[in-house]
Short mmCIF file of C-alpha atoms and ligand atoms in Angstrom, two decimals:
data_model
loop_
_atom_site.label_atom_id
_atom_site.label_comp_id
_atom_site.label_asym_id
_atom_site.label_seq_id
_atom_site.Cartn_x
_atom_site.Cartn_y
_atom_site.Cartn_z
CA UNK A 6 92.22 139.72 94.85
CA UNK A 7 93.35 138.78 91.33
CA UNK A 8 96.65 137.34 92.49
CA UNK A 9 95.02 135.59 95.44
CA UNK A 10 92.50 133.98 93.08
CA UNK A 11 95.32 132.99 90.74
CA UNK A 12 97.29 131.29 93.55
CA UNK A 13 94.11 129.53 94.66
CA UNK A 14 93.53 128.32 91.11
CA UNK A 15 97.10 127.02 90.80
CA UNK A 16 96.68 125.02 94.01
CA UNK A 17 93.31 123.67 92.89
CA UNK A 18 94.53 122.67 89.44
CA UNK A 19 97.74 121.20 90.88
CA UNK A 20 100.14 123.54 89.09
CA UNK A 21 101.36 123.90 92.65
CA UNK A 22 101.13 120.54 94.38
CA UNK A 23 102.53 118.33 97.11
CA UNK A 24 101.38 118.97 100.67
CA UNK A 25 104.47 120.89 101.81
CA UNK A 26 104.63 123.13 98.76
CA UNK A 27 100.92 123.90 99.00
CA UNK A 28 101.40 124.93 102.63
CA UNK A 29 104.38 127.19 101.92
CA UNK A 30 102.59 128.76 98.96
CA UNK A 31 99.47 129.51 101.03
CA UNK A 32 101.56 131.10 103.81
CA UNK A 33 103.41 133.26 101.25
CA UNK A 34 100.18 134.24 99.50
CA UNK A 35 98.52 135.34 102.76
CA UNK A 36 101.61 137.42 103.60
CA UNK A 37 101.68 139.07 100.18
CA UNK A 38 97.92 139.57 100.17
CA UNK A 39 98.16 141.39 103.52
CA UNK A 40 100.62 143.84 101.96
CA UNK A 41 98.48 144.31 98.84
CA UNK A 42 95.31 145.18 100.78
CA UNK A 43 94.65 148.92 100.52
CA UNK A 44 92.57 149.40 103.67
CA UNK A 45 93.76 151.10 106.89
CA UNK A 46 90.76 149.82 108.82
CA UNK A 47 91.85 146.87 110.96
CA UNK A 48 88.37 145.37 111.14
CA UNK A 49 88.03 145.36 107.37
CA UNK A 50 91.60 144.06 107.08
CA UNK A 51 90.91 141.16 109.47
CA UNK A 52 87.74 140.26 107.60
CA UNK A 53 89.52 140.23 104.23
CA UNK A 54 92.30 138.08 105.67
CA UNK A 55 89.70 135.66 107.02
CA UNK A 56 88.02 135.34 103.62
CA UNK A 57 91.38 134.87 101.87
CA UNK A 58 92.36 132.15 104.35
CA UNK A 59 89.09 130.32 103.79
CA UNK A 60 89.47 130.49 100.03
CA UNK A 61 92.99 129.01 100.10
CA UNK A 62 92.03 126.23 102.52
CA UNK A 63 89.11 125.16 100.34
CA UNK A 64 91.30 124.52 97.29
CA UNK A 65 92.62 121.09 98.38
CA UNK A 66 90.63 119.41 101.13
CA UNK A 67 92.98 116.55 102.05
CA UNK A 68 96.41 118.11 102.63
CA UNK A 69 96.20 119.07 106.31
CA UNK A 70 99.41 121.05 105.86
CA UNK A 71 97.28 123.68 104.10
CA UNK A 72 94.93 124.57 106.99
CA UNK A 73 97.83 124.14 109.42
CA UNK A 74 99.91 126.70 107.49
CA UNK A 75 96.98 129.07 107.23
CA UNK A 76 96.24 128.71 110.92
CA UNK A 77 99.88 129.45 111.75
CA UNK A 78 99.69 132.75 109.82
CA UNK A 79 96.24 133.62 111.19
CA UNK A 80 97.69 133.75 114.69
CA UNK A 81 98.86 137.28 113.86
CA UNK A 82 98.34 140.08 116.34
CA UNK A 83 98.01 143.80 115.83
CA UNK A 84 95.75 146.69 116.69
CA UNK A 85 96.62 148.49 113.46
CA UNK A 86 96.96 147.27 109.89
CA UNK A 87 100.68 148.06 109.99
CA UNK A 88 101.23 145.97 113.13
CA UNK A 89 99.12 143.15 111.74
CA UNK A 90 101.17 143.12 108.51
CA UNK A 91 104.42 142.96 110.46
CA UNK A 92 103.09 140.07 112.53
CA UNK A 93 101.79 138.22 109.46
CA UNK A 94 105.14 138.57 107.71
CA UNK A 95 106.99 137.23 110.71
CA UNK A 96 104.65 134.24 111.05
CA UNK A 97 104.55 133.41 107.33
CA UNK A 98 108.31 133.72 106.87
CA UNK A 99 108.82 131.65 110.01
CA UNK A 100 106.52 128.94 108.72
CA UNK A 101 108.22 128.81 105.31
CA UNK A 102 111.74 128.69 106.74
CA UNK A 103 110.65 126.09 109.31
CA UNK A 104 109.11 123.98 106.56
CA UNK A 105 112.23 124.04 104.40
CA UNK A 106 114.38 123.22 107.39
CA UNK A 107 112.02 120.38 108.37
CA UNK A 108 112.45 118.69 105.00
CA UNK A 109 116.22 118.82 105.39
CA UNK A 110 116.05 117.45 108.95
CA UNK A 111 113.81 114.61 107.79
CA UNK A 112 116.47 113.76 105.22
CA UNK A 113 119.19 113.70 107.89
CA UNK A 114 117.15 111.61 110.31
CA UNK A 115 115.47 109.24 107.84
CA UNK A 116 118.64 108.52 105.86
CA UNK A 117 120.04 106.67 108.87
CA UNK A 118 117.45 103.98 108.19
CA UNK A 119 118.75 103.46 104.66
CA UNK A 120 121.64 101.03 104.27
CA UNK A 121 124.32 100.87 101.64
CA UNK A 122 122.98 98.78 98.74
CA UNK A 123 119.30 99.25 99.60
CA UNK A 124 116.54 99.22 97.02
CA UNK A 125 113.85 101.75 98.00
CA UNK A 126 110.31 101.81 96.70
CA UNK A 127 108.41 105.10 96.61
CA UNK A 128 105.04 106.28 95.34
CA UNK A 129 103.90 109.65 93.95
CA UNK A 130 106.18 112.65 94.47
CA UNK A 131 107.07 113.69 97.99
CA UNK A 132 109.75 116.27 98.75
CA UNK A 133 110.13 114.85 102.26
CA UNK A 134 110.57 111.27 101.02
CA UNK A 135 113.02 112.37 98.33
CA UNK A 136 114.99 114.28 100.96
CA UNK A 137 115.69 110.96 102.72
CA UNK A 138 116.83 109.32 99.49
CA UNK A 139 118.96 112.32 98.53
CA UNK A 140 120.63 112.41 101.97
CA UNK A 141 121.36 108.67 101.90
CA UNK A 142 122.87 108.99 98.43
CA UNK A 143 124.90 112.05 99.46
CA UNK A 144 126.35 109.96 102.31
CA UNK A 145 127.80 107.67 99.64
CA UNK A 146 125.25 104.86 99.99
CA UNK A 147 124.71 102.94 96.80
CA UNK A 148 120.91 103.03 96.52
CA UNK A 149 118.42 102.24 93.80
CA UNK A 150 114.85 103.49 93.73
CA UNK A 151 111.78 101.83 92.24
CA UNK A 152 109.11 104.46 91.73
CA UNK A 153 105.54 104.17 90.55
CA UNK A 154 103.94 106.30 87.85
CA UNK A 155 101.15 107.30 90.25
CA UNK A 156 98.17 107.47 87.96
CA UNK A 157 96.18 109.35 86.95
CA UNK A 158 98.33 112.51 87.31
CA UNK A 159 101.69 110.74 86.91
CA UNK A 160 103.50 112.55 89.72
CA UNK A 161 105.92 109.60 89.66
CA UNK A 162 107.47 111.14 86.56
CA UNK A 163 108.44 114.16 88.67
CA UNK A 164 110.13 111.81 91.13
CA UNK A 165 111.97 110.02 88.32
CA UNK A 166 113.27 113.34 87.02
CA UNK A 167 114.34 114.62 90.44
CA UNK A 168 116.16 111.39 91.29
CA UNK A 169 117.79 111.33 87.88
CA UNK A 170 119.14 114.87 88.37
CA UNK A 171 120.59 113.74 91.71
CA UNK A 172 122.28 110.80 89.96
CA UNK A 173 120.24 108.10 91.73
CA UNK A 174 119.50 104.92 89.73
CA UNK A 175 115.75 104.68 89.28
CA UNK A 176 113.30 102.19 87.78
CA UNK A 177 109.92 103.65 86.78
CA UNK A 178 107.09 101.10 87.04
CA UNK A 179 103.33 101.10 86.49
CA UNK A 180 101.30 101.20 89.70
CA UNK A 181 100.01 97.69 89.23
CA UNK A 182 103.58 96.30 89.23
CA UNK A 183 104.15 97.17 92.89
CA UNK A 184 103.69 93.62 94.21
CA UNK A 185 105.69 92.13 91.34
CA UNK A 186 108.73 94.20 92.34
CA UNK A 187 108.28 94.13 96.11
CA UNK A 188 110.61 91.13 96.46
CA UNK A 189 113.48 93.34 95.25
CA UNK A 190 112.70 96.07 97.78
CA UNK A 191 114.47 96.59 101.13
CA UNK A 192 112.53 99.59 102.39
CA UNK A 193 109.51 101.66 101.30
CA UNK A 194 109.62 105.44 101.78
CA UNK A 195 106.58 107.61 101.01
CA UNK A 196 105.19 111.01 101.97
CA UNK A 197 101.96 112.14 103.63
CA UNK A 198 99.23 114.67 103.09
CA UNK A 199 97.85 114.10 106.55
CA UNK A 200 98.52 112.02 109.65
CA UNK A 201 95.59 111.44 111.99
CA UNK A 202 95.60 111.28 115.78
CA UNK A 203 95.48 107.48 115.66
CA UNK A 204 98.54 107.27 113.37
CA UNK A 205 96.82 106.56 110.05
CA UNK A 206 98.46 108.19 107.06
CA UNK A 207 96.61 109.80 104.18
CA UNK A 208 98.66 110.04 101.00
CA UNK A 209 98.33 109.67 97.22
CA UNK A 210 95.83 107.05 96.08
CA UNK A 211 97.63 103.70 95.95
CA UNK A 212 99.80 104.36 99.02
CA UNK A 213 97.81 101.86 101.09
CA UNK A 214 98.26 99.18 98.42
CA UNK A 215 102.01 99.73 98.42
CA UNK A 216 102.04 99.54 102.23
CA UNK A 217 99.88 96.40 102.24
CA UNK A 218 102.19 94.73 99.77
CA UNK A 219 105.23 95.75 101.86
CA UNK A 220 103.64 94.36 105.02
CA UNK A 221 102.96 91.05 103.29
CA UNK A 222 106.63 90.89 102.26
CA UNK A 223 107.88 91.98 105.70
CA UNK A 224 109.42 95.16 104.31
CA UNK A 225 109.56 98.29 106.48
CA UNK A 226 107.47 101.31 105.53
CA UNK A 227 108.74 104.76 106.47
CA UNK A 228 106.49 107.79 106.08
CA UNK A 229 108.29 111.11 105.73
CA UNK A 230 106.08 113.82 107.17
CA UNK A 231 106.71 117.23 108.67
CA UNK A 232 104.87 117.82 111.96
CA UNK A 233 102.49 120.25 110.22
CA UNK A 234 101.08 117.29 108.27
CA UNK A 235 99.55 115.98 111.51
CA UNK A 236 95.88 116.78 111.88
CA UNK A 237 94.91 118.33 115.24
CA UNK A 238 91.23 118.27 114.35
CA UNK A 239 91.21 114.48 114.21
CA UNK A 240 91.56 114.56 118.01
CA UNK A 241 88.11 116.12 118.04
CA UNK A 242 86.78 113.24 115.97
CA UNK A 243 86.89 114.96 112.59
CA UNK A 244 87.80 112.78 109.63
CA UNK A 245 90.18 113.91 106.91
CA UNK A 246 88.26 114.58 103.67
CA UNK A 247 89.40 112.52 100.73
CA UNK A 248 89.49 114.70 97.64
CA UNK A 249 87.48 113.34 94.70
CA UNK A 250 88.91 114.85 91.53
CA UNK A 251 87.48 115.33 88.06
CA UNK A 252 86.69 112.10 86.20
CA UNK A 253 88.34 113.64 83.12
CA UNK A 254 91.67 112.80 84.79
CA UNK A 255 90.82 109.11 84.33
CA UNK A 256 88.97 108.99 81.01
CA UNK A 257 88.18 111.61 78.36
CA UNK A 258 84.57 112.87 78.22
CA UNK A 259 84.33 111.64 74.60
CA UNK A 260 85.34 108.10 75.55
CA UNK A 261 83.04 108.12 78.56
CA UNK A 262 80.11 109.23 76.41
CA UNK A 263 80.42 105.94 74.49
CA UNK A 264 79.13 104.10 77.60
CA UNK A 265 75.65 104.06 79.08
CA UNK A 266 76.20 102.29 82.41
CA UNK A 267 79.58 103.52 83.54
CA UNK A 268 80.52 105.93 86.31
CA UNK A 269 84.08 106.97 87.05
CA UNK A 270 85.55 107.30 90.53
CA UNK A 271 88.70 109.32 91.07
CA UNK A 272 89.69 109.64 94.74
CA UNK A 273 93.06 111.41 94.91
CA UNK A 274 94.15 109.94 98.27
CA UNK A 275 93.71 106.89 100.46
CA UNK A 276 94.17 105.95 104.10
CA UNK A 277 96.95 103.63 105.22
CA UNK A 278 96.22 102.12 108.64
CA UNK A 279 98.99 102.49 111.20
CA UNK A 280 99.52 98.70 111.32
CA UNK A 281 101.25 98.96 107.94
CA UNK A 282 103.64 101.72 108.97
CA UNK A 283 106.87 101.14 110.88
CA UNK A 284 108.04 104.69 111.34
CA UNK A 285 106.87 108.24 110.73
CA UNK A 286 109.96 110.33 110.19
CA UNK A 287 109.42 113.98 111.20
CA UNK A 288 111.83 116.87 111.70
CA UNK A 289 111.73 116.25 115.47
CA UNK A 290 112.54 112.56 115.18
CA UNK A 291 111.29 109.21 113.97
CA UNK A 292 108.25 107.87 115.81
CA UNK A 293 106.00 104.85 115.63
CA UNK A 294 102.58 105.91 114.25
CA UNK A 295 101.03 105.20 117.66
CA UNK A 296 102.74 108.38 118.91
CA UNK A 297 100.85 110.68 116.53
CA UNK A 298 98.78 112.10 119.38
CA UNK A 299 101.92 113.13 121.24
CA UNK A 300 103.26 114.95 118.19
CA UNK A 301 100.00 116.83 117.80
CA UNK A 302 99.95 117.81 121.48
CA UNK A 303 103.64 118.51 122.06
CA UNK A 304 104.95 119.80 118.75
CA UNK A 305 101.99 121.41 117.04
CA UNK A 306 100.88 122.84 120.35
CA UNK A 307 97.36 123.83 119.39
CA UNK A 308 94.84 123.90 122.18
CA UNK A 309 91.45 122.32 121.78
CA UNK A 310 89.85 125.77 122.12
CA UNK A 311 91.76 127.14 119.14
CA UNK A 312 90.80 124.13 117.04
CA UNK A 313 87.15 124.61 117.91
CA UNK A 314 87.15 128.32 117.19
CA UNK A 315 88.93 128.15 113.88
CA UNK A 316 87.81 125.98 111.00
CA UNK A 317 90.72 127.02 108.80
C1 LIG B 406 101.03 114.58 96.53
C2 LIG B 406 101.28 113.48 97.52
C3 LIG B 406 102.57 113.54 98.28
C4 LIG B 406 102.34 114.29 99.60
C5 LIG B 406 103.64 114.60 100.31
O1 LIG B 406 99.71 114.58 96.02
O2 LIG B 406 100.45 112.63 97.77
O3 LIG B 406 103.02 112.25 98.58
O4 LIG B 406 101.67 115.52 99.35
O5 LIG B 406 104.41 115.44 99.51
P1 LIG B 406 99.29 115.69 94.95
P2 LIG B 406 105.50 116.43 100.14
O6 LIG B 406 100.21 115.56 93.79
O7 LIG B 406 97.87 115.36 94.62
O8 LIG B 406 99.41 117.06 95.62
O9 LIG B 406 106.44 115.58 100.93
O10 LIG B 406 106.16 117.07 98.95
O11 LIG B 406 104.78 117.42 101.00
#
């Protein structure tokens, strides 16, 4: 339980972050937890696995990859604890390998949309979006990236570092300079925490402003998203929760205490309507956002019954 709680804490406090990484970490933790459990009673084992799954899912409410990964592992079968463990390992390892492969495929597919000499704008820090940039650069395309800081947690600095290591020319800008620089941009590439059945994309706060600015300037917006970022539950009418994080990320408690009439809002994500998105690049191909429902039905393959029976 100690290690499970520690992994949950790391996800909650964003020591482990980014929708794909969170998903892979949760799958690995459930696998390892299954092997750490001491019981030989399958009923007790199943109950402990259920509680562990719920705990992990509750750590970040917006990244749909997290419940999708957990649900993939929870499909395990087995009449005995040993059989269940074997099944869990197979499912978790399969999910992790599939996820890593998906990011690579997205790079291969999405990089075809990047031309030699392009200036790309990105926001926050997305492994899937960076995979496209890295693949385009590896193909010998001379690209430059403009990337935002992504306040308040500054994930843009991670992007700057990763692009720098790859050798890609990068300009780091403050979030409010997006429109100022949009005229220099050829294409916008960002990631996703969730994609809804109607093709809206939920990603780091500020993503919708970048997309709006791109739309105004007639610049294409590509969203890099593995299929497990698509939210099956939105077919049932559920909305994706937007995580509201601690106000201390925006202003220190001491500073805030100087004011009498001030509240602080700190939503971590926002919703970009599909009208602002030209292409969602997944590991099974690039699709217009209008096709989100098809991806959920054909590639995630979860039946309505399973969605109803399983909140995780
Ligand atoms: C990260 C974020 C990323 C997506 C996609 O937010 O919004 O753009 O998660 O990332 P946070 P990836 O830092 O709050 O987790 O492509 O790596 O899954």
